[in-house]
Amino acid sequence: MAKNFVSDGDVIPWTNTTGSAVASGQVVVMGHIIGVALVAIAAGATGSVAVEGVFEVAKVSGAVFAQGEKLIWDVSAGSGAGAFDDSSATPATGDITGGAIAWLAGTDGQTTATVKLTPGNAAIA
């Protein structure tokens, strides 16, 4: 292995500066990256966040999307905690586009979606 190897890059240590505790499984925004907390992370604490992988996460109830569609992380949806929306939605300030794709199709009325995180492709509105 190379002497300068640091990590496989699928999990990143993240310090929670949000002011609120983050639950295991909750989506976390780090700059242009969307991740999923692998552990509960108290405000001010550091914990592991996955930046690659497939997860079941919050979805905008009315969003409809096809398998493989690029999704939008709507930071104000889902009771203000954020949720994934379809690509036809207009991103608002702070929303993240290109950070995930639909692993499975999403239908109207669903409140969760199965998504694949796609680091390195995101933009913030």
Tab-separated table of N, CA, C and O in Angstrom:
chain	number	residue	atom	x	y	z
A	1	MET	N	0.846	-1.177	0.000
A	1	MET	CA	0.000	0.000	0.000
A	1	MET	C	0.891	1.240	0.000
A	1	MET	O	1.938	1.267	0.630
A	2	ALA	N	0.440	2.265	-0.681
A	2	ALA	CA	1.202	3.509	-0.763
A	2	ALA	C	1.419	4.119	0.618
A	2	ALA	O	0.519	4.080	1.458
A	3	LYS	N	2.555	4.692	0.836
A	3	LYS	CA	2.881	5.297	2.121
A	3	LYS	C	2.011	6.508	2.425
A	3	LYS	O	1.850	6.886	3.576
A	4	ASN	N	1.438	7.117	1.386
A	4	ASN	CA	0.610	8.303	1.601
A	4	ASN	C	-0.885	7.988	1.629
A	4	ASN	O	-1.709	8.893	1.635
A	5	PHE	N	-1.259	6.704	1.706
A	5	PHE	CA	-2.664	6.300	1.794
A	5	PHE	C	-3.278	6.824	3.088
A	5	PHE	O	-2.688	6.704	4.160
A	6	VAL	N	-4.473	7.413	2.991
A	6	VAL	CA	-5.155	7.950	4.163
A	6	VAL	C	-6.411	7.163	4.483
A	6	VAL	O	-6.635	6.763	5.613
A	7	SER	N	-7.272	6.920	3.447
A	7	SER	CA	-8.567	6.296	3.691
A	7	SER	C	-9.159	5.821	2.374
A	7	SER	O	-8.805	6.330	1.307
A	8	ASP	N	-10.106	4.881	2.448
A	8	ASP	CA	-10.839	4.478	1.243
A	8	ASP	C	-11.716	5.610	0.725
A	8	ASP	O	-12.110	5.624	-0.422
A	9	GLY	N	-12.067	6.554	1.587
A	9	GLY	CA	-12.812	7.733	1.178
A	9	GLY	C	-14.321	7.601	1.223
A	9	GLY	O	-15.030	8.516	0.827
A	10	ASP	N	-14.830	6.498	1.752
A	10	ASP	CA	-16.279	6.331	1.802
A	10	ASP	C	-16.891	6.831	3.109
A	10	ASP	O	-18.102	7.016	3.209
A	11	VAL	N	-16.053	7.082	4.097
A	11	VAL	CA	-16.500	7.609	5.395
A	11	VAL	C	-15.570	8.757	5.778
A	11	VAL	O	-14.356	8.663	5.607
A	12	ILE	N	-16.174	9.842	6.266
A	12	ILE	CA	-15.398	11.019	6.631
A	12	ILE	C	-15.730	11.406	8.076
A	12	ILE	O	-16.874	11.315	8.495
A	13	PRO	N	-14.717	11.826	8.857
A	13	PRO	CA	-15.034	12.343	10.193
A	13	PRO	C	-15.635	13.741	10.034
A	13	PRO	O	-15.133	14.564	9.267
A	14	TRP	N	-16.731	13.994	10.741
A	14	TRP	CA	-17.442	15.269	10.621
A	14	TRP	C	-17.712	15.819	12.001
A	14	TRP	O	-18.208	15.118	12.876
A	15	THR	N	-17.388	17.094	12.202
A	15	THR	CA	-17.675	17.774	13.455
A	15	THR	C	-18.989	18.515	13.306
A	15	THR	O	-19.158	19.345	12.404
A	16	ASN	N	-19.915	18.207	14.181
A	16	ASN	CA	-21.263	18.760	14.135
A	16	ASN	C	-21.276	20.185	14.690
A	16	ASN	O	-21.213	20.392	15.892
A	17	THR	N	-21.374	21.149	13.783
A	17	THR	CA	-21.445	22.556	14.180
A	17	THR	C	-22.846	23.121	13.953
A	17	THR	O	-23.027	24.337	13.938
A	18	THR	N	-23.850	22.251	13.810
A	18	THR	CA	-25.217	22.697	13.528
A	18	THR	C	-25.921	23.274	14.747
A	18	THR	O	-26.928	23.948	14.614
A	19	GLY	N	-25.426	22.952	15.938
A	19	GLY	CA	-26.078	23.405	17.159
A	19	GLY	C	-27.110	22.429	17.685
A	19	GLY	O	-27.653	22.603	18.766
A	20	SER	N	-27.400	21.378	16.919
A	20	SER	CA	-28.363	20.347	17.326
A	20	SER	C	-27.741	18.973	17.128
A	20	SER	O	-26.900	18.785	16.250
A	21	ALA	N	-28.186	18.010	17.920
A	21	ALA	CA	-27.718	16.639	17.751
A	21	ALA	C	-28.177	16.089	16.405
A	21	ALA	O	-29.235	16.460	15.900
A	22	VAL	N	-27.370	15.211	15.822
A	22	VAL	CA	-27.692	14.543	14.564
A	22	VAL	C	-27.871	13.061	14.875
A	22	VAL	O	-27.018	12.456	15.525
A	23	ALA	N	-28.974	12.487	14.403
A	23	ALA	CA	-29.253	11.073	14.653
A	23	ALA	C	-28.538	10.189	13.643
A	23	ALA	O	-28.288	10.601	12.509
A	24	SER	N	-28.228	8.977	14.055
A	24	SER	CA	-27.690	7.999	13.122
A	24	SER	C	-28.692	7.809	11.987
A	24	SER	O	-29.891	7.665	12.226
A	25	GLY	N	-28.215	7.869	10.755
A	25	GLY	CA	-29.092	7.726	9.589
A	25	GLY	C	-29.573	9.046	9.022
A	25	GLY	O	-30.171	9.087	7.954
A	26	GLN	N	-29.305	10.137	9.715
A	26	GLN	CA	-29.746	11.456	9.252
A	26	GLN	C	-28.812	11.975	8.166
A	26	GLN	O	-27.597	11.785	8.222
A	27	VAL	N	-29.379	12.646	7.168
A	27	VAL	CA	-28.580	13.261	6.109
A	27	VAL	C	-27.855	14.472	6.678
A	27	VAL	O	-28.419	15.254	7.444
A	28	VAL	N	-26.593	14.605	6.297
A	28	VAL	CA	-25.727	15.688	6.748
A	28	VAL	C	-25.188	16.397	5.513
A	28	VAL	O	-24.788	15.748	4.550
A	29	VAL	N	-25.188	17.723	5.545
A	29	VAL	CA	-24.620	18.506	4.456
A	29	VAL	C	-23.280	19.061	4.912
A	29	VAL	O	-23.187	19.690	5.964
A	30	MET	N	-22.251	18.787	4.119
A	30	MET	CA	-20.898	19.275	4.400
A	30	MET	C	-20.406	19.991	3.149
A	30	MET	O	-19.888	19.349	2.240
A	31	GLY	N	-20.605	21.300	3.082
A	31	GLY	CA	-20.211	22.033	1.880
A	31	GLY	C	-20.999	21.537	0.684
A	31	GLY	O	-22.222	21.611	0.654
A	32	HIS	N	-20.307	20.960	-0.309
A	32	HIS	CA	-20.942	20.438	-1.516
A	32	HIS	C	-21.213	18.930	-1.421
A	32	HIS	O	-21.574	18.305	-2.422
A	33	ILE	N	-21.039	18.346	-0.252
A	33	ILE	CA	-21.198	16.892	-0.095
A	33	ILE	C	-22.424	16.595	0.758
A	33	ILE	O	-22.665	17.239	1.775
A	34	ILE	N	-23.176	15.585	0.329
A	34	ILE	CA	-24.262	15.043	1.138
A	34	ILE	C	-23.755	13.725	1.713
A	34	ILE	O	-23.203	12.905	0.985
A	35	GLY	N	-23.940	13.543	3.018
A	35	GLY	CA	-23.546	12.302	3.653
A	35	GLY	C	-24.646	11.809	4.573
A	35	GLY	O	-25.669	12.470	4.747
A	36	VAL	N	-24.441	10.637	5.138
A	36	VAL	CA	-25.390	10.057	6.088
A	36	VAL	C	-24.621	9.704	7.354
A	36	VAL	O	-23.610	8.986	7.300
A	37	ALA	N	-25.092	10.246	8.485
A	37	ALA	CA	-24.442	9.975	9.763
A	37	ALA	C	-24.532	8.488	10.086
A	37	ALA	O	-25.617	7.903	10.037
A	38	LEU	N	-23.404	7.887	10.388
A	38	LEU	CA	-23.375	6.461	10.726
A	38	LEU	C	-23.594	6.224	12.211
A	38	LEU	O	-23.860	5.098	12.629
A	39	VAL	N	-23.474	7.286	12.990
A	39	VAL	CA	-23.665	7.240	14.441
A	39	VAL	C	-24.390	8.506	14.858
A	39	VAL	O	-24.430	9.478	14.098
A	40	ALA	N	-24.950	8.523	16.051
A	40	ALA	CA	-25.509	9.758	16.588
A	40	ALA	C	-24.329	10.693	16.894
A	40	ALA	O	-23.308	10.260	17.422
A	41	ILE	N	-24.489	11.975	16.514
A	41	ILE	CA	-23.404	12.937	16.710
A	41	ILE	C	-23.966	14.144	17.454
A	41	ILE	O	-24.780	14.900	16.914
A	42	ALA	N	-23.543	14.305	18.699
A	42	ALA	CA	-24.010	15.429	19.519
A	42	ALA	C	-23.461	16.738	18.961
A	42	ALA	O	-22.445	16.754	18.258
A	43	ALA	N	-24.133	17.828	19.263
A	43	ALA	CA	-23.646	19.150	18.857
A	43	ALA	C	-22.236	19.334	19.402
A	43	ALA	O	-21.966	19.054	20.565
A	44	GLY	N	-21.313	19.743	18.538
A	44	GLY	CA	-19.932	19.960	18.923
A	44	GLY	C	-19.054	18.725	18.881
A	44	GLY	O	-17.840	18.822	18.966
A	45	ALA	N	-19.653	17.547	18.739
A	45	ALA	CA	-18.891	16.299	18.706
A	45	ALA	C	-18.520	15.936	17.265
A	45	ALA	O	-19.060	16.481	16.304
A	46	THR	N	-17.608	14.987	17.128
A	46	THR	CA	-17.192	14.487	15.819
A	46	THR	C	-17.616	13.032	15.698
A	46	THR	O	-17.482	12.259	16.651
A	47	GLY	N	-18.143	12.668	14.527
A	47	GLY	CA	-18.571	11.301	14.281
A	47	GLY	C	-18.387	10.932	12.822
A	47	GLY	O	-18.042	11.775	11.987
A	48	SER	N	-18.645	9.687	12.504
A	48	SER	CA	-18.450	9.161	11.153
A	48	SER	C	-19.675	9.405	10.280
A	48	SER	O	-20.804	9.120	10.677
A	49	VAL	N	-19.416	9.903	9.062
A	49	VAL	CA	-20.471	10.161	8.082
A	49	VAL	C	-20.082	9.473	6.779
A	49	VAL	O	-18.978	9.675	6.263
A	50	ALA	N	-20.984	8.648	6.242
A	50	ALA	CA	-20.763	7.996	4.948
A	50	ALA	C	-21.006	9.000	3.839
A	50	ALA	O	-22.001	9.723	3.858
A	51	VAL	N	-20.091	9.064	2.873
A	51	VAL	CA	-20.272	9.934	1.714
A	51	VAL	C	-20.452	9.118	0.443
A	51	VAL	O	-20.585	9.666	-0.645
A	52	GLU	N	-20.463	7.805	0.588
A	52	GLU	CA	-20.750	6.891	-0.505
A	52	GLU	C	-21.649	5.795	0.031
A	52	GLU	O	-21.641	5.506	1.217
A	53	GLY	N	-22.442	5.217	-0.858
A	53	GLY	CA	-23.306	4.114	-0.464
A	53	GLY	C	-24.750	4.375	-0.833
A	53	GLY	O	-25.092	5.409	-1.408
A	54	VAL	N	-25.594	3.415	-0.489
A	54	VAL	CA	-27.028	3.472	-0.784
A	54	VAL	C	-27.771	3.486	0.540
A	54	VAL	O	-27.520	2.644	1.408
A	55	PHE	N	-28.693	4.448	0.686
A	55	PHE	CA	-29.401	4.644	1.946
A	55	PHE	C	-30.880	4.919	1.700
A	55	PHE	O	-31.245	5.487	0.673
A	56	GLU	N	-31.710	4.549	2.672
A	56	GLU	CA	-33.120	4.932	2.670
A	56	GLU	C	-33.237	6.178	3.535
A	56	GLU	O	-32.908	6.158	4.715
A	57	VAL	N	-33.699	7.261	2.905
A	57	VAL	CA	-33.719	8.572	3.564
A	57	VAL	C	-35.042	9.288	3.281
A	57	VAL	O	-35.873	8.801	2.512
A	58	ALA	N	-35.207	10.455	3.889
A	58	ALA	CA	-36.435	11.240	3.729
A	58	ALA	C	-36.633	11.684	2.283
A	58	ALA	O	-35.678	12.025	1.588
A	59	LYS	N	-37.903	11.697	1.858
A	59	LYS	CA	-38.292	12.079	0.503
A	59	LYS	C	-39.467	13.037	0.590
A	59	LYS	O	-40.333	12.889	1.447
A	60	VAL	N	-39.491	14.025	-0.309
A	60	VAL	CA	-40.649	14.901	-0.430
A	60	VAL	C	-41.818	14.027	-0.866
A	60	VAL	O	-41.723	13.315	-1.880
A	61	SER	N	-42.909	14.042	-0.131
A	61	SER	CA	-44.038	13.144	-0.365
A	61	SER	C	-44.561	13.181	-1.811
A	61	SER	O	-44.859	12.158	-2.393
A	62	GLY	N	-44.649	14.357	-2.406
A	62	GLY	CA	-45.199	14.487	-3.753
A	62	GLY	C	-44.198	14.273	-4.870
A	62	GLY	O	-44.560	14.285	-6.048
A	63	ALA	N	-42.937	14.068	-4.540
A	63	ALA	CA	-41.906	13.888	-5.572
A	63	ALA	C	-42.086	12.550	-6.280
A	63	ALA	O	-42.349	11.528	-5.651
A	64	VAL	N	-41.944	12.584	-7.597
A	64	VAL	CA	-42.012	11.384	-8.430
A	64	VAL	C	-40.754	11.365	-9.276
A	64	VAL	O	-40.437	12.348	-9.949
A	65	PHE	N	-40.013	10.253	-9.239
A	65	PHE	CA	-38.788	10.182	-10.029
A	65	PHE	C	-38.494	8.757	-10.470
A	65	PHE	O	-38.959	7.788	-9.885
A	66	ALA	N	-37.708	8.677	-11.550
A	66	ALA	CA	-37.329	7.389	-12.137
A	66	ALA	C	-36.030	6.885	-11.507
A	66	ALA	O	-35.230	7.674	-10.996
A	67	GLN	N	-35.841	5.594	-11.587
A	67	GLN	CA	-34.592	5.006	-11.127
A	67	GLN	C	-33.447	5.650	-11.912
A	67	GLN	O	-33.524	5.789	-13.132
A	68	GLY	N	-32.411	6.071	-11.215
A	68	GLY	CA	-31.248	6.679	-11.843
A	68	GLY	C	-31.330	8.188	-12.004
A	68	GLY	O	-30.356	8.825	-12.393
A	69	GLU	N	-32.473	8.787	-11.676
A	69	GLU	CA	-32.638	10.237	-11.820
A	69	GLU	C	-31.807	10.977	-10.776
A	69	GLU	O	-31.744	10.575	-9.618
A	70	LYS	N	-31.175	12.092	-11.204
A	70	LYS	CA	-30.473	12.950	-10.250
A	70	LYS	C	-31.513	13.602	-9.357
A	70	LYS	O	-32.563	14.036	-9.824
A	71	LEU	N	-31.218	13.690	-8.071
A	71	LEU	CA	-32.164	14.227	-7.106
A	71	LEU	C	-31.667	15.540	-6.514
A	71	LEU	O	-30.477	15.858	-6.587
A	72	ILE	N	-32.588	16.268	-5.915
A	72	ILE	CA	-32.283	17.519	-5.243
A	72	ILE	C	-32.497	17.318	-3.745
A	72	ILE	O	-33.538	16.800	-3.333
A	73	TRP	N	-31.518	17.713	-2.930
A	73	TRP	CA	-31.701	17.713	-1.480
A	73	TRP	C	-32.310	19.062	-1.125
A	73	TRP	O	-31.672	20.101	-1.211
A	74	ASP	N	-33.591	19.041	-0.765
A	74	ASP	CA	-34.333	20.240	-0.395
A	74	ASP	C	-34.136	20.441	1.102
A	74	ASP	O	-34.709	19.711	1.914
A	75	VAL	N	-33.313	21.432	1.459
A	75	VAL	CA	-32.931	21.619	2.862
A	75	VAL	C	-34.091	22.026	3.759
A	75	VAL	O	-34.018	21.836	4.977
A	76	SER	N	-35.168	22.559	3.184
A	76	SER	CA	-36.280	23.021	4.015
A	76	SER	C	-37.468	22.063	4.028
A	76	SER	O	-38.436	22.297	4.736
A	77	ALA	N	-37.412	20.985	3.264
A	77	ALA	CA	-38.524	20.019	3.209
A	77	ALA	C	-38.467	19.064	4.401
A	77	ALA	O	-37.528	19.078	5.184
A	78	GLY	N	-39.472	18.212	4.515
A	78	GLY	CA	-39.477	17.194	5.560
A	78	GLY	C	-39.471	17.777	6.950
A	78	GLY	O	-38.607	17.461	7.750
A	79	SER	N	-40.398	18.661	7.252
A	79	SER	CA	-40.501	19.329	8.559
A	79	SER	C	-39.250	20.142	8.867
A	79	SER	O	-38.851	20.262	10.020
A	80	GLY	N	-38.615	20.656	7.819
A	80	GLY	CA	-37.437	21.499	7.994
A	80	GLY	C	-36.133	20.753	8.161
A	80	GLY	O	-35.071	21.355	8.247
A	81	ALA	N	-36.177	19.420	8.211
A	81	ALA	CA	-34.958	18.625	8.373
A	81	ALA	C	-34.336	18.268	7.034
A	81	ALA	O	-33.238	17.745	6.978
A	82	GLY	N	-35.052	18.546	5.922
A	82	GLY	CA	-34.566	18.227	4.588
A	82	GLY	C	-35.141	16.921	4.077
A	82	GLY	O	-35.508	16.035	4.856
A	83	ALA	N	-35.247	16.823	2.747
A	83	ALA	CA	-35.744	15.620	2.093
A	83	ALA	C	-35.367	15.686	0.619
A	83	ALA	O	-35.166	16.771	0.065
A	84	PHE	N	-35.302	14.531	-0.024
A	84	PHE	CA	-34.971	14.487	-1.443
A	84	PHE	C	-36.188	14.777	-2.299
A	84	PHE	O	-37.295	14.316	-2.021
A	85	ASP	N	-35.969	15.558	-3.366
A	85	ASP	CA	-37.010	15.933	-4.317
A	85	ASP	C	-36.558	15.505	-5.713
A	85	ASP	O	-35.381	15.228	-5.935
A	86	ASP	N	-37.512	15.483	-6.662
A	86	ASP	CA	-37.174	15.078	-8.025
A	86	ASP	C	-36.443	16.198	-8.764
A	86	ASP	O	-36.420	17.342	-8.344
A	87	SER	N	-35.853	15.850	-9.914
A	87	SER	CA	-35.018	16.795	-10.654
A	87	SER	C	-35.806	17.911	-11.323
A	87	SER	O	-35.217	18.899	-11.757
A	88	SER	N	-37.124	17.792	-11.396
A	88	SER	CA	-37.921	18.863	-12.007
A	88	SER	C	-38.232	19.983	-11.017
A	88	SER	O	-38.702	21.045	-11.411
A	89	ALA	N	-37.951	19.782	-9.746
A	89	ALA	CA	-38.170	20.826	-8.737
A	89	ALA	C	-37.154	21.950	-8.954
A	89	ALA	O	-36.045	21.719	-9.435
A	90	THR	N	-37.535	23.150	-8.606
A	90	THR	CA	-36.626	24.297	-8.705
A	90	THR	C	-35.878	24.435	-7.384
A	90	THR	O	-36.507	24.662	-6.347
A	91	PRO	N	-34.551	24.296	-7.436
A	91	PRO	CA	-33.787	24.401	-6.190
A	91	PRO	C	-33.880	25.805	-5.581
A	91	PRO	O	-33.778	26.800	-6.288
A	92	ALA	N	-34.085	25.849	-4.281
A	92	ALA	CA	-34.086	27.111	-3.536
A	92	ALA	C	-32.697	27.327	-2.953
A	92	ALA	O	-31.852	26.419	-2.972
A	93	THR	N	-32.464	28.487	-2.406
A	93	THR	CA	-31.180	28.800	-1.803
A	93	THR	C	-30.809	27.758	-0.754
A	93	THR	O	-31.613	27.443	0.125
A	94	GLY	N	-29.611	27.206	-0.888
A	94	GLY	CA	-29.117	26.205	0.049
A	94	GLY	C	-29.380	24.774	-0.354
A	94	GLY	O	-28.775	23.855	0.193
A	95	ASP	N	-30.307	24.534	-1.307
A	95	ASP	CA	-30.574	23.170	-1.769
A	95	ASP	C	-29.350	22.640	-2.516
A	95	ASP	O	-28.569	23.407	-3.088
A	96	ILE	N	-29.201	21.316	-2.531
A	96	ILE	CA	-28.047	20.697	-3.180
A	96	ILE	C	-28.527	19.813	-4.322
A	96	ILE	O	-29.387	18.955	-4.135
A	97	THR	N	-27.966	20.047	-5.500
A	97	THR	CA	-28.289	19.234	-6.673
A	97	THR	C	-27.093	18.350	-7.024
A	97	THR	O	-25.949	18.741	-6.819
A	98	GLY	N	-27.380	17.158	-7.534
A	98	GLY	CA	-26.320	16.274	-7.993
A	98	GLY	C	-25.599	15.505	-6.915
A	98	GLY	O	-24.612	14.844	-7.202
A	99	GLY	N	-26.067	15.543	-5.677
A	99	GLY	CA	-25.403	14.831	-4.598
A	99	GLY	C	-25.864	13.396	-4.429
A	99	GLY	O	-25.280	12.638	-3.667
A	100	ALA	N	-26.929	13.023	-5.177
A	100	ALA	CA	-27.467	11.662	-5.075
A	100	ALA	C	-28.321	11.364	-6.299
A	100	ALA	O	-28.845	12.271	-6.941
A	101	ILE	N	-28.452	10.077	-6.592
A	101	ILE	CA	-29.375	9.612	-7.622
A	101	ILE	C	-30.365	8.642	-6.994
A	101	ILE	O	-30.098	8.077	-5.936
A	102	ALA	N	-31.502	8.467	-7.673
A	102	ALA	CA	-32.507	7.515	-7.192
A	102	ALA	C	-32.017	6.094	-7.461
A	102	ALA	O	-31.791	5.716	-8.609
A	103	TRP	N	-31.836	5.329	-6.422
A	103	TRP	CA	-31.468	3.911	-6.544
A	103	TRP	C	-32.691	3.125	-7.005
A	103	TRP	O	-32.582	2.207	-7.795
A	104	LEU	N	-33.850	3.527	-6.487
A	104	LEU	CA	-35.139	2.971	-6.886
A	104	LEU	C	-36.050	4.128	-7.271
A	104	LEU	O	-35.876	5.246	-6.787
A	105	ALA	N	-37.034	3.864	-8.102
A	105	ALA	CA	-37.999	4.900	-8.485
A	105	ALA	C	-38.763	5.378	-7.255
A	105	ALA	O	-38.952	4.624	-6.301
A	106	GLY	N	-39.196	6.636	-7.287
A	106	GLY	CA	-39.980	7.206	-6.192
A	106	GLY	C	-41.370	7.546	-6.680
A	106	GLY	O	-41.538	8.065	-7.787
A	107	THR	N	-42.377	7.243	-5.875
A	107	THR	CA	-43.765	7.496	-6.268
A	107	THR	C	-44.416	8.512	-5.343
A	107	THR	O	-43.965	8.739	-4.221
A	108	ASP	N	-45.486	9.114	-5.840
A	108	ASP	CA	-46.257	10.082	-5.073
A	108	ASP	C	-46.765	9.435	-3.789
A	108	ASP	O	-47.256	8.307	-3.800
A	109	GLY	N	-46.615	10.118	-2.684
A	109	GLY	CA	-47.090	9.613	-1.396
A	109	GLY	C	-46.022	8.954	-0.553
A	109	GLY	O	-46.172	8.840	0.666
A	110	GLN	N	-44.932	8.500	-1.166
A	110	GLN	CA	-43.840	7.914	-0.375
A	110	GLN	C	-43.150	9.012	0.430
A	110	GLN	O	-42.985	10.127	-0.055
A	111	THR	N	-42.737	8.684	1.624
A	111	THR	CA	-42.011	9.658	2.449
A	111	THR	C	-40.545	9.283	2.621
A	111	THR	O	-39.793	10.012	3.263
A	112	THR	N	-40.135	8.140	2.070
A	112	THR	CA	-38.720	7.762	2.065
A	112	THR	C	-38.340	7.350	0.651
A	112	THR	O	-39.188	6.943	-0.149
A	113	ALA	N	-37.059	7.462	0.363
A	113	ALA	CA	-36.522	7.065	-0.937
A	113	ALA	C	-35.212	6.320	-0.712
A	113	ALA	O	-34.503	6.568	0.266
A	114	THR	N	-34.888	5.430	-1.634
A	114	THR	CA	-33.608	4.750	-1.608
A	114	THR	C	-32.707	5.461	-2.609
A	114	THR	O	-33.021	5.508	-3.802
A	115	VAL	N	-31.629	6.038	-2.103
A	115	VAL	CA	-30.748	6.857	-2.939
A	115	VAL	C	-29.313	6.377	-2.853
A	115	VAL	O	-28.898	5.757	-1.862
A	116	LYS	N	-28.563	6.659	-3.906
A	116	LYS	CA	-27.118	6.403	-3.923
A	116	LYS	C	-26.419	7.746	-3.868
A	116	LYS	O	-26.678	8.620	-4.691
A	117	LEU	N	-25.566	7.919	-2.873
A	117	LEU	CA	-24.798	9.149	-2.752
A	117	LEU	C	-23.771	9.215	-3.880
A	117	LEU	O	-23.157	8.200	-4.237
A	118	THR	N	-23.604	10.398	-4.463
A	118	THR	CA	-22.671	10.584	-5.580
A	118	THR	C	-21.747	11.759	-5.278
A	118	THR	O	-21.940	12.865	-5.781
A	119	PRO	N	-20.736	11.551	-4.442
A	119	PRO	CA	-19.855	12.654	-4.051
A	119	PRO	C	-19.092	13.214	-5.244
A	119	PRO	O	-18.781	12.503	-6.189
A	120	GLY	N	-18.825	14.510	-5.168
A	120	GLY	CA	-18.036	15.150	-6.204
A	120	GLY	C	-18.850	15.701	-7.356
A	120	GLY	O	-18.307	16.290	-8.282
A	121	ASN	N	-20.174	15.515	-7.333
A	121	ASN	CA	-21.023	15.971	-8.430
A	121	ASN	C	-22.009	17.044	-8.002
A	121	ASN	O	-22.845	17.459	-8.798
A	122	ALA	N	-21.978	17.496	-6.783
A	122	ALA	CA	-23.013	18.351	-6.250
A	122	ALA	C	-22.741	19.849	-6.450
A	122	ALA	O	-21.592	20.264	-6.596
A	123	ALA	N	-23.823	20.610	-6.454
A	123	ALA	CA	-23.763	22.068	-6.493
A	123	ALA	C	-24.772	22.603	-5.497
A	123	ALA	O	-25.839	22.011	-5.299
A	124	ILE	N	-24.468	23.741	-4.884
A	124	ILE	CA	-25.374	24.366	-3.929
A	124	ILE	C	-26.079	25.522	-4.615
A	124	ILE	O	-25.440	26.361	-5.250
A	125	ALA	N	-27.413	25.548	-4.490
A	125	ALA	CA	-28.198	26.636	-5.104
A	125	ALA	C	-28.039	27.911	-4.325
A	125	ALA	O	-27.758	27.935	-3.158
